[in-house]
Coordinates of C-alpha atoms in Angstrom, one line a residue:
Chain U
M1 CA 19.9 -7.9 -6.8
S2 CA 17.8 -10.9 -7.4
I3 CA 18.5 -14.6 -6.8
L4 CA 20.1 -16.4 -9.7
L5 CA 18.8 -19.7 -11.1
E6 CA 22.0 -21.5 -9.9
Q7 CA 21.3 -20.2 -6.3
A8 CA 17.6 -21.1 -6.5
Q9 CA 18.4 -24.6 -7.6
S10 CA 20.9 -25.1 -4.8
A11 CA 18.2 -24.0 -2.4
V12 CA 15.8 -26.6 -3.9
R13 CA 18.5 -29.3 -3.7
A14 CA 19.2 -28.6 0.0
A15 CA 15.6 -28.6 0.8
Q16 CA 15.0 -31.9 -0.9
Q17 CA 17.9 -33.4 1.0
K18 CA 16.5 -32.2 4.3
A19 CA 13.1 -33.6 3.4
L20 CA 14.6 -37.0 2.7
E21 CA 16.4 -36.9 6.1
L22 CA 13.0 -36.1 7.8
G23 CA 11.2 -38.8 5.7
V24 CA 8.7 -36.3 4.3
K25 CA 7.5 -35.5 0.8
M26 CA 7.6 -31.8 -0.1
N27 CA 6.7 -29.2 -2.7
I28 CA 9.5 -26.7 -2.8
A29 CA 9.3 -23.3 -4.6
V30 CA 11.8 -20.5 -4.9
V31 CA 10.9 -17.1 -6.1
D32 CA 13.1 -14.2 -7.1
A33 CA 13.2 -10.6 -5.8
G34 CA 10.2 -9.8 -8.0
A35 CA 8.2 -12.7 -6.4
N36 CA 8.3 -14.6 -9.7
L37 CA 8.8 -18.4 -9.6
T38 CA 12.4 -19.3 -10.4
A39 CA 12.8 -23.0 -9.4
F40 CA 10.4 -25.6 -8.3
A41 CA 10.4 -29.3 -7.4
R42 CA 7.6 -31.6 -6.2
M43 CA 8.8 -34.8 -4.6
D44 CA 7.2 -38.1 -5.7
G45 CA 4.0 -38.7 -3.8
A46 CA 3.8 -35.2 -2.2
W47 CA 0.3 -33.9 -1.5
L48 CA -1.2 -32.3 -4.7
G49 CA -2.8 -29.5 -2.6
S50 CA 0.6 -28.5 -1.3
L51 CA 1.9 -27.5 -4.8
D52 CA -0.1 -24.2 -4.7
I53 CA 0.6 -23.6 -1.1
S54 CA 4.4 -23.9 -1.5
I55 CA 4.3 -21.2 -4.2
R56 CA 2.0 -18.9 -2.2
K57 CA 4.3 -19.3 0.8
A58 CA 7.3 -18.2 -1.2
K59 CA 5.5 -15.3 -2.7
T60 CA 4.0 -14.2 0.7
A61 CA 7.5 -14.3 2.3
R62 CA 8.8 -12.0 -0.4
F63 CA 5.7 -9.8 -0.6
F64 CA 6.4 -8.7 3.0
D65 CA 10.0 -9.7 3.6
M66 CA 9.3 -11.8 6.6
P67 CA 8.7 -15.5 7.5
T68 CA 5.1 -16.5 6.7
G69 CA 4.5 -17.6 10.2
E70 CA 5.3 -14.1 11.5
L71 CA 2.7 -12.7 9.3
G72 CA 0.3 -15.3 10.5
K73 CA 0.6 -14.1 14.1
L74 CA -0.6 -10.6 12.9
S75 CA -3.5 -11.9 10.9
Q76 CA -5.4 -13.8 13.6
P77 CA -8.9 -12.7 14.7
G78 CA -8.6 -9.4 16.6
G79 CA -5.1 -8.9 15.2
P80 CA -3.9 -5.9 13.2
L81 CA -3.8 -7.7 9.9
Y82 CA -6.8 -9.9 10.2
H83 CA -7.7 -11.6 6.9
I84 CA -4.7 -10.1 5.0
E85 CA -4.9 -13.5 3.2
H86 CA -7.6 -12.2 0.9
S87 CA -5.1 -9.9 -0.8
N88 CA -2.7 -10.6 -3.7
G89 CA -4.8 -13.4 -5.0
G90 CA -4.5 -15.4 -1.8
L91 CA -1.7 -15.4 0.7
I92 CA -0.6 -18.3 3.0
T93 CA 0.4 -17.1 6.4
F94 CA 1.4 -20.2 8.4
P95 CA 5.0 -21.4 8.6
G96 CA 7.0 -22.7 5.7
G97 CA 7.9 -19.5 3.8
L98 CA 11.1 -17.6 4.4
P99 CA 12.9 -14.7 2.7
I100 CA 16.3 -15.6 1.2
L101 CA 19.1 -13.1 2.0
D102 CA 22.4 -12.4 0.4
S103 CA 25.6 -12.0 2.5
N104 CA 24.8 -8.3 2.9
G105 CA 21.4 -9.1 4.4
R106 CA 19.4 -7.9 1.4
V107 CA 16.4 -10.0 0.4
I108 CA 17.0 -11.5 -3.0
G109 CA 14.1 -14.0 -3.1
A110 CA 12.2 -16.4 -1.0
I111 CA 11.5 -20.1 -0.5
G112 CA 8.2 -21.8 0.2
V113 CA 7.8 -25.4 1.4
S114 CA 4.6 -27.4 1.9
G115 CA 3.8 -31.1 2.4
S116 CA 4.0 -32.0 6.1
S117 CA 3.5 -30.4 9.5
V118 CA 4.2 -26.7 9.6
E119 CA 7.2 -27.5 11.8
D120 CA 8.7 -29.8 9.1
D121 CA 7.8 -27.3 6.4
H122 CA 9.6 -24.6 8.3
A123 CA 12.7 -26.8 8.9
V124 CA 12.9 -27.7 5.2
A125 CA 12.6 -24.1 4.2
Q126 CA 15.3 -23.1 6.6
A127 CA 17.6 -25.8 5.1
G128 CA 16.9 -24.4 1.6
A129 CA 17.3 -20.7 2.4
G130 CA 20.5 -21.4 4.3
A131 CA 22.1 -23.1 1.4
V132 CA 22.1 -20.0 -0.8
R133 CA 25.6 -18.6 -1.2
D134 CA 26.6 -15.5 -3.0
V135 CA 27.8 -16.0 -6.5
H136 CA 31.2 -14.3 -7.3
Chain B
M10 CA 2.4 -44.2 -14.4
S11 CA 3.5 -40.7 -13.9
I12 CA 6.9 -39.0 -14.4
L13 CA 9.1 -39.0 -11.3
L14 CA 10.8 -35.9 -10.0
E15 CA 14.2 -37.4 -11.0
Q16 CA 13.0 -37.7 -14.6
A17 CA 11.4 -34.3 -14.6
Q18 CA 14.6 -32.7 -13.3
S19 CA 16.7 -34.5 -16.0
A20 CA 14.3 -33.1 -18.6
V21 CA 14.8 -29.6 -17.2
R22 CA 18.6 -30.0 -17.2
A23 CA 18.6 -31.2 -20.8
A24 CA 16.4 -28.3 -21.8
Q25 CA 18.6 -25.8 -20.0
Q26 CA 21.7 -27.3 -21.8
K27 CA 20.0 -26.9 -25.2
A28 CA 19.0 -23.4 -24.4
L29 CA 22.6 -22.5 -23.5
E30 CA 23.7 -24.0 -26.8
L31 CA 21.2 -21.9 -28.7
G32 CA 22.0 -18.8 -26.7
V33 CA 18.5 -18.2 -25.5
K34 CA 16.9 -17.7 -22.1
M35 CA 14.1 -20.0 -21.3
N36 CA 11.4 -20.8 -18.8
I37 CA 11.1 -24.6 -18.6
A38 CA 8.2 -26.4 -16.9
V39 CA 7.5 -30.1 -16.5
V40 CA 4.1 -31.4 -15.4
D41 CA 3.2 -35.0 -14.4
A42 CA 0.5 -37.3 -15.7
G43 CA -2.1 -35.3 -13.7
A44 CA -0.9 -32.0 -15.3
N45 CA 0.5 -30.8 -12.0
L46 CA 3.8 -28.8 -12.0
T47 CA 6.6 -31.1 -11.0
A48 CA 9.8 -29.3 -11.9
F49 CA 10.5 -25.7 -13.1
A50 CA 13.4 -23.5 -13.9
R51 CA 13.6 -19.9 -15.1
M52 CA 16.9 -19.0 -16.6
D53 CA 18.5 -15.6 -15.6
G54 CA 17.0 -12.8 -17.6
A55 CA 14.3 -14.8 -19.3
W56 CA 11.1 -12.8 -20.2
L57 CA 8.8 -12.4 -17.2
G58 CA 5.8 -13.1 -19.4
S59 CA 7.1 -16.5 -20.5
L60 CA 6.9 -17.9 -17.0
D61 CA 3.2 -18.4 -17.2
I62 CA 3.3 -19.4 -20.8
S63 CA 5.7 -22.2 -20.2
I64 CA 3.5 -23.7 -17.5
R65 CA 0.4 -23.4 -19.7
K66 CA 2.2 -25.0 -22.6
A67 CA 3.1 -28.0 -20.5
K68 CA -0.4 -28.3 -19.1
T69 CA -2.0 -27.9 -22.6
A70 CA 0.3 -30.7 -24.0
R71 CA -0.8 -33.1 -21.3
F72 CA -4.5 -32.0 -21.3
F73 CA -4.8 -33.3 -24.9
D74 CA -1.7 -35.5 -25.2
M75 CA -0.4 -33.7 -28.3
P76 CA 2.2 -31.0 -29.1
T77 CA 0.7 -27.6 -28.4
G78 CA 1.4 -26.6 -32.0
E79 CA -0.8 -29.3 -33.3
L80 CA -3.7 -28.1 -31.2
G81 CA -3.0 -24.6 -32.5
K82 CA -3.7 -25.8 -36.1
L83 CA -7.1 -26.9 -35.0
S84 CA -8.0 -23.7 -33.1
Q85 CA -7.7 -21.2 -35.9
P86 CA -10.7 -19.2 -37.1
G87 CA -13.0 -21.7 -39.0
G88 CA -11.2 -24.7 -37.5
P89 CA -12.8 -27.4 -35.5
L90 CA -11.5 -26.3 -32.1
Y91 CA -11.8 -22.5 -32.6
H92 CA -11.2 -20.7 -29.3
I93 CA -10.4 -23.8 -27.3
E94 CA -7.9 -21.4 -25.6
H95 CA -10.8 -20.2 -23.4
S96 CA -11.1 -23.5 -21.6
N97 CA -9.2 -24.7 -18.6
G98 CA -8.3 -21.2 -17.3
G99 CA -6.4 -20.4 -20.5
L100 CA -4.6 -22.7 -22.9
I101 CA -1.5 -21.9 -25.0
T102 CA -1.7 -23.5 -28.4
F103 CA 1.5 -22.4 -30.2
P104 CA 4.6 -24.6 -30.3
G105 CA 6.8 -25.2 -27.2
G106 CA 4.7 -27.8 -25.4
L107 CA 5.2 -31.6 -25.8
P108 CA 4.0 -34.7 -24.1
I109 CA 6.6 -36.8 -22.4
L110 CA 6.4 -40.6 -23.1
D111 CA 7.8 -43.6 -21.4
S112 CA 9.5 -46.4 -23.3
N113 CA 6.1 -48.0 -23.9
G114 CA 4.8 -44.9 -25.6
R115 CA 2.5 -44.0 -22.7
V116 CA 2.2 -40.3 -21.8
I117 CA 3.7 -39.8 -18.3
G118 CA 3.8 -36.0 -18.3
A119 CA 4.6 -33.0 -20.5
I120 CA 7.1 -30.2 -20.9
G121 CA 6.5 -26.6 -21.8
V122 CA 9.2 -24.1 -22.9
S123 CA 8.9 -20.3 -23.5
G124 CA 11.3 -17.5 -24.0
S125 CA 12.3 -17.2 -27.6
S126 CA 10.9 -17.9 -31.1
V127 CA 8.4 -20.7 -31.2
E128 CA 11.0 -22.7 -33.2
D129 CA 13.5 -22.3 -30.5
D130 CA 10.9 -23.1 -27.8
H131 CA 10.0 -26.3 -29.6
A132 CA 13.6 -27.4 -30.1
V133 CA 14.3 -26.9 -26.4
A134 CA 11.2 -28.7 -25.4
Q135 CA 12.2 -31.6 -27.7
A136 CA 15.6 -31.8 -26.0
G137 CA 13.9 -31.9 -22.6
A138 CA 11.3 -34.5 -23.5
G139 CA 13.9 -36.7 -25.2
A140 CA 16.1 -36.8 -22.1
V141 CA 13.6 -38.7 -20.0
R142 CA 14.5 -42.3 -19.5
D143 CA 12.6 -45.0 -17.8
V144 CA 13.6 -45.5 -14.2
H145 CA 14.2 -49.1 -13.3
Chain A
M28 CA 17.7 -1.2 -12.3
S29 CA 14.0 -0.3 -12.0
I30 CA 12.2 2.9 -12.6
L31 CA 11.9 5.2 -9.6
L32 CA 8.6 6.8 -8.6
E33 CA 9.9 10.2 -9.5
Q34 CA 10.6 9.0 -13.0
A35 CA 7.2 7.2 -13.3
Q36 CA 5.4 10.3 -12.2
S37 CA 7.2 12.4 -14.8
A38 CA 6.1 9.9 -17.4
V39 CA 2.5 10.2 -16.3
R40 CA 2.7 14.0 -16.3
A41 CA 4.1 14.1 -19.9
A42 CA 1.5 11.6 -21.1
Q43 CA -1.3 13.7 -19.5
Q44 CA 0.1 16.8 -21.2
K45 CA 0.1 15.1 -24.6
A46 CA -3.4 13.9 -24.0
L47 CA -4.6 17.4 -23.3
E48 CA -3.0 18.6 -26.5
L49 CA -4.7 15.9 -28.5
G50 CA -8.0 16.6 -26.7
V51 CA -8.4 13.0 -25.5
K52 CA -9.1 11.4 -22.1
M53 CA -6.7 8.7 -21.1
N54 CA -5.9 6.1 -18.5
I55 CA -2.1 6.1 -18.0
A56 CA -0.2 3.3 -16.1
V57 CA 3.5 2.9 -15.4
V58 CA 4.9 -0.4 -14.2
D59 CA 8.4 -1.0 -12.9
A60 CA 11.0 -3.6 -14.0
G61 CA 9.1 -6.2 -12.2
A62 CA 5.9 -5.3 -14.0
N63 CA 4.3 -3.9 -10.8
L64 CA 2.2 -0.8 -10.9
T65 CA 4.2 2.2 -9.9
A66 CA 2.1 5.3 -10.9
F67 CA -1.3 5.7 -12.4
A68 CA -3.7 8.4 -13.5
R69 CA -7.2 8.3 -15.0
M70 CA -8.2 11.6 -16.6
D71 CA -11.7 12.9 -15.8
G72 CA -14.3 11.3 -18.0
A73 CA -12.0 8.7 -19.5
W74 CA -13.6 5.4 -20.4
L75 CA -14.0 3.1 -17.4
G76 CA -13.1 0.0 -19.5
S77 CA -9.7 1.6 -20.4
L78 CA -8.5 1.5 -16.8
D79 CA -7.8 -2.2 -16.9
I80 CA -6.5 -2.0 -20.5
S81 CA -3.9 0.6 -19.7
I82 CA -2.5 -1.5 -16.8
R83 CA -2.5 -4.6 -19.0
K84 CA -0.7 -2.8 -21.8
A85 CA 2.0 -1.6 -19.5
K86 CA 2.5 -5.1 -18.1
T87 CA 2.4 -6.7 -21.5
A88 CA 5.1 -4.3 -22.8
R89 CA 7.4 -5.3 -19.8
F90 CA 6.6 -9.0 -19.9
F91 CA 8.1 -9.2 -23.4
D92 CA 10.2 -6.0 -23.6
M93 CA 8.5 -4.8 -26.8
P94 CA 5.7 -2.4 -27.9
T95 CA 2.4 -4.1 -27.4
G96 CA 1.5 -3.5 -31.1
E97 CA 4.5 -5.5 -32.2
L98 CA 3.3 -8.5 -30.1
G99 CA -0.1 -8.0 -31.7
K100 CA 1.4 -8.6 -35.2
L101 CA 2.6 -12.0 -34.0
S102 CA -0.6 -13.1 -32.3
Q103 CA -2.9 -12.8 -35.3
P104 CA -4.8 -15.9 -36.7
G105 CA -2.1 -18.1 -38.4
G106 CA 0.7 -16.2 -36.7
P107 CA 3.3 -17.8 -34.4
L108 CA 1.9 -16.4 -31.2
Y109 CA -1.8 -16.8 -31.9
H110 CA -3.9 -16.3 -28.7
I111 CA -0.9 -15.5 -26.5
E112 CA -3.4 -13.1 -24.9
H113 CA -4.7 -16.0 -22.8
S114 CA -1.5 -16.1 -20.8
N115 CA -0.6 -14.0 -17.7
G116 CA -4.1 -13.4 -16.7
G117 CA -4.9 -11.6 -19.9
L118 CA -2.6 -9.6 -22.2
I119 CA -3.4 -6.6 -24.4
T120 CA -1.6 -6.8 -27.7
F121 CA -2.7 -3.7 -29.6
P122 CA -0.8 -0.4 -29.6
G123 CA -0.5 1.8 -26.5
G124 CA 2.1 -0.1 -24.4
L125 CA 5.8 0.7 -24.6
P126 CA 8.9 -0.3 -22.7
I127 CA 10.7 2.5 -20.8
L128 CA 14.5 2.5 -21.3
D129 CA 17.2 4.2 -19.3
S130 CA 20.1 6.0 -21.1
N131 CA 22.0 2.7 -21.4
G132 CA 19.1 1.1 -23.3
R133 CA 18.1 -1.2 -20.5
V134 CA 14.4 -1.7 -19.8
I135 CA 13.5 -0.2 -16.4
G136 CA 9.7 -0.4 -16.7
A137 CA 6.9 0.2 -19.1
I138 CA 3.9 2.6 -19.8
G139 CA 0.4 1.7 -20.9
V140 CA -2.2 4.1 -22.3
S141 CA -5.8 3.6 -23.2
G142 CA -8.8 5.8 -23.9
S143 CA -8.9 6.8 -27.5
S144 CA -7.8 5.4 -30.9
V145 CA -4.8 3.1 -30.8
E146 CA -2.9 5.7 -32.7
D147 CA -3.6 8.3 -30.0
D148 CA -2.9 5.8 -27.3
H149 CA 0.5 5.0 -28.9
A150 CA 1.3 8.7 -29.3
V151 CA 0.5 9.4 -25.7
A152 CA 2.5 6.4 -24.5
Q153 CA 5.5 7.7 -26.6
A154 CA 5.3 11.1 -24.9
G155 CA 5.3 9.4 -21.5
A156 CA 8.1 7.0 -22.2
G157 CA 10.2 9.7 -23.8
A158 CA 10.0 12.0 -20.7
V159 CA 11.9 9.6 -18.4
R160 CA 15.3 10.8 -17.7
D161 CA 18.0 9.1 -15.7
V162 CA 18.2 10.1 -12.1
H163 CA 21.7 11.0 -10.9
Chain Z
M14 CA -20.2 14.0 -7.8
S15 CA -17.0 12.1 -8.0
I16 CA -13.4 13.1 -7.2
L17 CA -11.4 14.7 -10.0
L18 CA -8.0 13.6 -11.0
E19 CA -6.5 16.9 -9.8
Q20 CA -8.0 16.2 -6.3
A21 CA -6.9 12.6 -6.3
Q22 CA -3.4 13.6 -7.2
S23 CA -3.3 16.2 -4.4
A24 CA -4.4 13.4 -2.0
V25 CA -1.5 11.2 -3.3
R26 CA 1.0 14.0 -2.9
A27 CA -0.1 14.8 0.7
A28 CA 0.0 11.1 1.6
Q29 CA 3.5 10.8 0.1
Q30 CA 4.6 13.9 2.1
K31 CA 3.3 12.4 5.3
A32 CA 5.0 9.1 4.6
L33 CA 8.3 10.8 4.1
E34 CA 7.8 12.6 7.4
L35 CA 7.1 9.3 9.1
G36 CA 10.1 7.6 7.3
V37 CA 7.9 4.9 5.8
K38 CA 7.4 3.5 2.3
M39 CA 3.9 3.4 1.1
N40 CA 1.6 2.3 -1.6
I41 CA -1.1 5.0 -2.1
A42 CA -4.3 4.4 -4.1
V43 CA -7.2 6.8 -4.7
V44 CA -10.5 5.6 -6.2
D45 CA -13.4 7.7 -7.4
A46 CA -17.1 7.5 -6.4
G47 CA -17.5 4.4 -8.7
A48 CA -14.6 2.7 -6.7
N49 CA -12.4 2.8 -9.9
L50 CA -8.7 3.5 -9.5
T51 CA -8.0 7.2 -10.2
A52 CA -4.5 7.9 -9.0
F53 CA -1.8 5.6 -7.6
A54 CA 1.8 5.9 -6.4
R55 CA 4.2 3.2 -5.0
M56 CA 7.1 4.7 -3.2
D57 CA 10.6 3.3 -4.0
G58 CA 11.2 0.1 -2.0
A59 CA 7.7 -0.3 -0.6
W60 CA 6.6 -3.9 0.0
L61 CA 5.5 -5.6 -3.1
G62 CA 2.5 -7.2 -1.3
S63 CA 1.2 -3.8 -0.3
L64 CA 0.4 -2.7 -3.8
D65 CA -2.7 -4.9 -4.0
I66 CA -3.7 -4.2 -0.4
S67 CA -3.7 -0.4 -0.9
I68 CA -6.1 -0.7 -3.8
R69 CA -8.3 -3.1 -2.0
K70 CA -8.4 -0.8 1.1
A71 CA -9.5 2.2 -1.1
K72 CA -12.2 0.1 -2.8
T73 CA -13.4 -1.4 0.5
A74 CA -13.7 2.1 2.0
R75 CA -15.9 3.3 -0.9
F76 CA -17.9 0.0 -1.1
F77 CA -19.3 0.7 2.3
D78 CA -18.5 4.4 2.9
M79 CA -16.6 3.8 6.1
P80 CA -13.1 3.5 7.3
T81 CA -11.8 0.0 6.6
G82 CA -10.9 -0.5 10.3
E83 CA -14.6 0.0 11.2
L84 CA -15.6 -2.7 8.9
G85 CA -13.0 -4.9 10.4
K86 CA -14.6 -4.6 13.8
L87 CA -17.8 -6.1 12.4
S88 CA -16.1 -8.9 10.5
Q89 CA -14.5 -10.7 13.5
P90 CA -15.6 -14.2 14.4
G91 CA -19.1 -14.0 16.0
G92 CA -19.6 -10.5 14.5
P93 CA -22.4 -9.5 12.3
L94 CA -20.3 -9.3 9.1
Y95 CA -18.1 -12.3 9.7
H96 CA -16.1 -13.2 6.6
I97 CA -17.4 -10.3 4.5
E98 CA -13.8 -10.3 3.1
H99 CA -14.9 -13.1 0.8
S100 CA -17.1 -10.7 -1.2
N101 CA -16.2 -8.4 -4.1
G102 CA -13.2 -10.4 -5.1
G103 CA -11.5 -9.9 -1.7
L104 CA -11.9 -7.0 0.8
I105 CA -9.3 -5.7 3.2
T106 CA -10.9 -4.7 6.5
F107 CA -8.0 -3.5 8.7
P108 CA -7.1 0.2 9.0
G109 CA -5.6 2.3 6.1
G110 CA -8.7 2.9 3.9
L111 CA -10.8 6.0 4.3
P112 CA -13.7 7.6 2.4
I113 CA -12.9 11.0 0.9
L114 CA -15.7 13.6 1.4
D115 CA -16.4 16.9 -0.3
S116 CA -17.3 20.0 1.7
N117 CA -20.9 19.0 1.9
G118 CA -20.0 15.7 3.5
R119 CA -20.8 13.6 0.4
V120 CA -18.5 10.7 -0.3
I121 CA -16.7 11.4 -3.6
G122 CA -14.1 8.7 -3.5
A123 CA -11.7 6.9 -1.1
I124 CA -8.0 6.5 -0.3
G125 CA -6.1 3.3 0.6
V126 CA -2.6 3.2 2.1
S127 CA -0.4 0.1 2.8
G128 CA 3.3 -0.4 3.6
S129 CA 3.8 -0.1 7.4
S130 CA 1.9 -0.7 10.6
V131 CA -1.8 -0.2 10.4
E132 CA -1.4 2.9 12.6
D133 CA 1.0 4.4 10.1
D134 CA -1.1 3.4 7.2
H135 CA -4.1 5.1 8.8
A136 CA -2.2 8.3 9.5
V137 CA -1.0 8.5 6.0
A138 CA -4.5 7.9 4.6
Q139 CA -5.8 10.6 6.9
A140 CA -3.2 13.1 5.5
G141 CA -4.3 12.2 2.0
A142 CA -8.0 12.3 2.5
G143 CA -7.7 15.6 4.4
A144 CA -5.9 17.3 1.5
V145 CA -8.8 17.1 -0.9
R146 CA -10.4 20.4 -1.4
D147 CA -13.4 21.2 -3.4
V148 CA -12.7 22.4 -6.9
H149 CA -14.6 25.5 -7.9

């Protein structure tokens, strides 16, 4: 099972709405179960450099089925996965990427958000991931 | 002046609608005046390889402010721009990429579509580019 | 549905066997439905440069769900997909890549073979793809 | 002397068997004396992001003829090889990559394993490397 475009677009919309509430400008990327880009939106005036980061966060979250910030705890100097960021063409391991689950708890894709503090990025990603509902 | 997210998303919606009418599955990418990805949608079941092509078509159309198919006429063997595809990390020069103009005729972005024949790709790109209206 | 490792390994084995019969040394790559490498074998003494080609052929066949040689007919000078090879980090569009189908005709992966003439490459790929049986 | 395909495939099989015993899903890559991929298997359901890491671990182990984890001790902040990961298109320097030796102690290739904790990755790599026997 992989996320559908309709679900991915609802995740983007919910993330955009949350960003507006927080007063921040975000790049929002959703990838499918194969880590392929499925939906994307860059809000007007968002940092250019965050475009690439948002997509990498989404891919990273799906590559290892965990929040990017969790991977980042393991990739610190002295940690077990130090410099894992050099794999897969470049990972991003700070917060803002989250797996997207269906109602059975299976990973069907992931969302990556970049454009503000990592706390804001994470909050906006949560709003997006939480908006995905199963399609019946 | 650069395309706004609202305009880019309306281009994607119009392109999706046209693709549904044609019964084809498309990757649809919109870039801004800086050739940076602004909105993207991959329809369920669209070819995996068309994701990258749609984004390259949009970038190529903005890089040179002309339809990708026009550039392709110039890049044939013996032509004045032979092998221009090797520049910019890889261009796509067959139809499916179009500049997006504002009401004054200025280029404010571009759209790239990939997933079917180049005729279908071009028709869907036209539907998307034509849907962009000035924001007042 | 995506190809299983057991199926991918049986494709590699059948391709190796065919290569031995033909007296050629091949690189053999199988990717899954997501175009991710699943099984690979490089026969002793096979061309080093064919390693990368075999993987690209497998990916190309899955990216567009067609034999690589068919795509190559469309990407010739003057053809509709001229220079499509510049997309997706580099495609290979001459024969030797084939989609792998399940018994319902759905694409579940692809095989790419490189190391000899394109006729031999294609024949070995056919032997590999044909060896995949549904797992019950 | 370089590892033969038959030896590389026996290393993959032994590693798969060890992974099954540990109940983990691994990507397993074997490279030859030239650091070129020779055999590969991705177990069903293994992390997508581990595919690339397993190949990089195998290459890294052969590039420097030492376990990847040993290199990682030297690449920490303040260490003599700080940031060596930036070379060779991206190294992986945490455990899971091991040189493969012949009976005379010469390095004939390397194995890289990724998909679980670095302890599991290392144990599975050891099982694979240990299974290689000289061919007479």
